[in-house]
Coordinates of N, CA and C in Angstrom, one line a residue:
M238 N -15.6 71.4 -12.0 CA -15.1 72.1 -10.8 C -16.2 72.4 -9.9
A239 N -16.0 72.3 -8.6 CA -17.0 72.5 -7.6 C -17.4 74.0 -7.5
D240 N -18.6 74.2 -7.2 CA -19.0 75.6 -7.1 C -18.6 76.2 -5.7
R241 N -18.8 77.5 -5.5 CA -18.3 78.2 -4.3 C -18.9 77.6 -3.0
S242 N -20.2 77.3 -3.1 CA -20.8 76.8 -1.8 C -20.3 75.4 -1.5
T243 N -20.0 74.6 -2.4 CA -19.4 73.3 -2.2 C -18.0 73.5 -1.6
K244 N -17.2 74.4 -2.1 CA -15.9 74.7 -1.6 C -15.9 75.2 -0.2
K245 N -16.9 76.1 0.1 CA -17.0 76.6 1.4 C -17.4 75.5 2.4
S246 N -18.3 74.6 2.0 CA -18.7 73.6 2.9 C -17.6 72.6 3.2
L247 N -16.8 72.3 2.2 CA -15.6 71.4 2.4 C -14.6 72.1 3.3
E248 N -14.4 73.3 3.1 CA -13.5 74.1 4.0 C -14.0 74.1 5.5
R249 N -15.3 74.3 5.7 CA -15.8 74.2 7.0 C -15.6 72.8 7.6
F250 N -15.9 71.8 6.8 CA -15.8 70.4 7.2 C -14.4 70.1 7.6
K251 N -13.4 70.6 6.8 CA -12.0 70.4 7.1 C -11.7 70.9 8.5
Y252 N -12.1 72.1 8.8 CA -11.8 72.7 10.2 C -12.5 72.0 11.3
E253 N -13.7 71.5 11.0 CA -14.5 70.7 12.0 C -13.7 69.4 12.3
V254 N -13.3 68.8 11.3 CA -12.5 67.5 11.5 C -11.2 67.8 12.2
A255 N -10.5 68.8 11.8 CA -9.2 69.2 12.5 C -9.5 69.4 14.0
D256 N -10.6 70.1 14.3 CA -10.9 70.4 15.7 C -11.2 69.1 16.4
E257 N -12.0 68.2 15.8 CA -12.3 66.9 16.4 C -11.0 66.1 16.7
L258 N -10.0 66.2 15.8 CA -8.8 65.4 16.0 C -7.7 66.1 16.8
G259 N -8.0 67.4 17.2 CA -7.1 68.2 18.0 C -5.9 68.7 17.2
V260 N -6.1 68.8 15.9 CA -5.0 69.3 15.0 C -5.2 70.8 14.9
P261 N -4.2 71.6 15.3 CA -4.3 73.1 15.3 C -4.2 73.7 13.9
L262 N -5.2 73.4 13.1 CA -5.3 74.0 11.8 C -5.8 75.4 11.8
S263 N -5.1 76.3 11.2 CA -5.5 77.7 11.2 C -5.7 78.2 9.8
N264 N -6.4 79.3 9.6 CA -6.7 79.8 8.3 C -5.4 80.5 7.8
G265 N -4.9 80.1 6.7 CA -3.7 80.6 6.1 C -2.6 79.5 6.2
Y266 N -1.4 79.9 6.6 CA -0.2 79.1 6.5 C -0.3 78.0 7.6
N267 N -0.1 76.8 7.2 CA -0.1 75.6 8.2 C 1.2 74.8 7.9
G268 N 2.2 75.4 7.4 CA 3.5 74.7 7.2 C 4.2 74.1 8.4
D269 N 3.8 74.6 9.6 CA 4.4 74.1 10.8 C 3.8 72.8 11.3
L270 N 2.7 72.3 10.6 CA 2.1 71.1 11.0 C 2.8 69.9 10.3
T271 N 2.8 68.8 10.9 CA 3.5 67.6 10.3 C 2.6 67.0 9.2
A272 N 3.3 66.2 8.4 CA 2.5 65.4 7.3 C 1.5 64.5 8.0
K273 N 1.9 64.0 9.1 CA 0.9 63.1 9.8 C -0.3 63.8 10.3
Q274 N -0.1 65.0 10.8 CA -1.3 65.8 11.2 C -2.2 66.2 10.1
N275 N -1.6 66.6 9.0 CA -2.4 67.0 7.8 C -3.0 65.8 7.2
G276 N -2.3 64.7 7.1 CA -2.8 63.5 6.6 C -4.0 62.9 7.4
S277 N -3.9 63.1 8.7 CA -5.0 62.6 9.5 C -6.3 63.3 9.3
V278 N -6.2 64.6 9.0 CA -7.4 65.4 8.7 C -8.0 65.0 7.4
G279 N -7.2 64.9 6.4 CA -7.7 64.4 5.1 C -8.3 63.0 5.1
G280 N -7.6 62.1 5.8 CA -8.0 60.7 5.9 C -9.3 60.6 6.6
Y281 N -9.4 61.4 7.7 CA -10.7 61.3 8.5 C -11.8 61.9 7.8
M282 N -11.5 63.0 7.0 CA -12.6 63.6 6.2 C -13.2 62.5 5.2
V283 N -12.3 61.8 4.5 CA -12.7 60.8 3.6 C -13.5 59.7 4.3
K284 N -13.0 59.3 5.4 CA -13.7 58.2 6.2 C -15.2 58.7 6.6
K285 N -15.3 59.9 7.0 CA -16.6 60.4 7.4 C -17.5 60.6 6.2
M286 N -17.0 61.0 5.0 CA -17.8 61.1 3.8 C -18.2 59.8 3.3
I287 N -17.4 58.7 3.4 CA -17.8 57.4 3.0 C -18.9 56.9 3.9
E288 N -18.7 57.1 5.2 CA -19.7 56.6 6.2 C -21.1 57.3 5.9
A289 N -21.0 58.6 5.6 CA -22.3 59.3 5.3 C -22.9 58.8 4.1
Q290 N -22.1 58.5 3.1 CA -22.7 57.9 1.8 C -23.3 56.5 2.0
E291 N -22.6 55.7 2.8 CA -23.1 54.4 3.1 C -24.4 54.5 3.9
R292 N -24.5 55.4 4.8 CA -25.8 55.6 5.6 C -26.9 56.0 4.6
Q293 N -26.6 56.9 3.7 CA -27.6 57.4 2.7 C -28.0 56.2 1.8
M294 N -27.1 55.5 1.4 CA -27.4 54.3 0.5 C -28.2 53.3 1.2
A295 N -27.9 53.0 2.5 CA -28.6 52.1 3.2 C -30.1 52.5 3.5
G296 N -30.2 53.8 3.7 CA -31.6 54.4 3.9 C -32.4 54.3 2.6
K297 N -31.8 54.5 1.5 CA -32.6 54.4 0.2 C -32.9 52.9 -0.1
G298 N -32.1 52.0 0.3 CA -32.3 50.6 0.1 C -33.5 50.1 0.9
E299 N -33.8 50.7 2.0 CA -35.0 50.3 2.9 C -36.3 50.5 2.2
N300 N -36.3 51.5 1.3 CA -37.6 51.9 0.6 C -37.9 51.0 -0.6
I301 N -36.9 50.2 -1.0 CA -37.1 49.3 -2.2 C -37.8 48.0 -1.7
Q302 N -38.9 47.6 -2.4 CA -39.6 46.4 -2.0 C -39.8 45.5 -3.2

């Protein structure tokens, strides 16, 4: 299970992504949002995490000779 700092970081990341996408995500109840809106936040979070990991892996590969 993730520690508290990891959970807080993911929570902040979720709100940043929602803001980027224009999804009115609020702290607490969000049952008024559509499945499409919620799914877009989760999907975009995964996309950004994969891109960040790919960049990190590419950077590490440059040091190998």
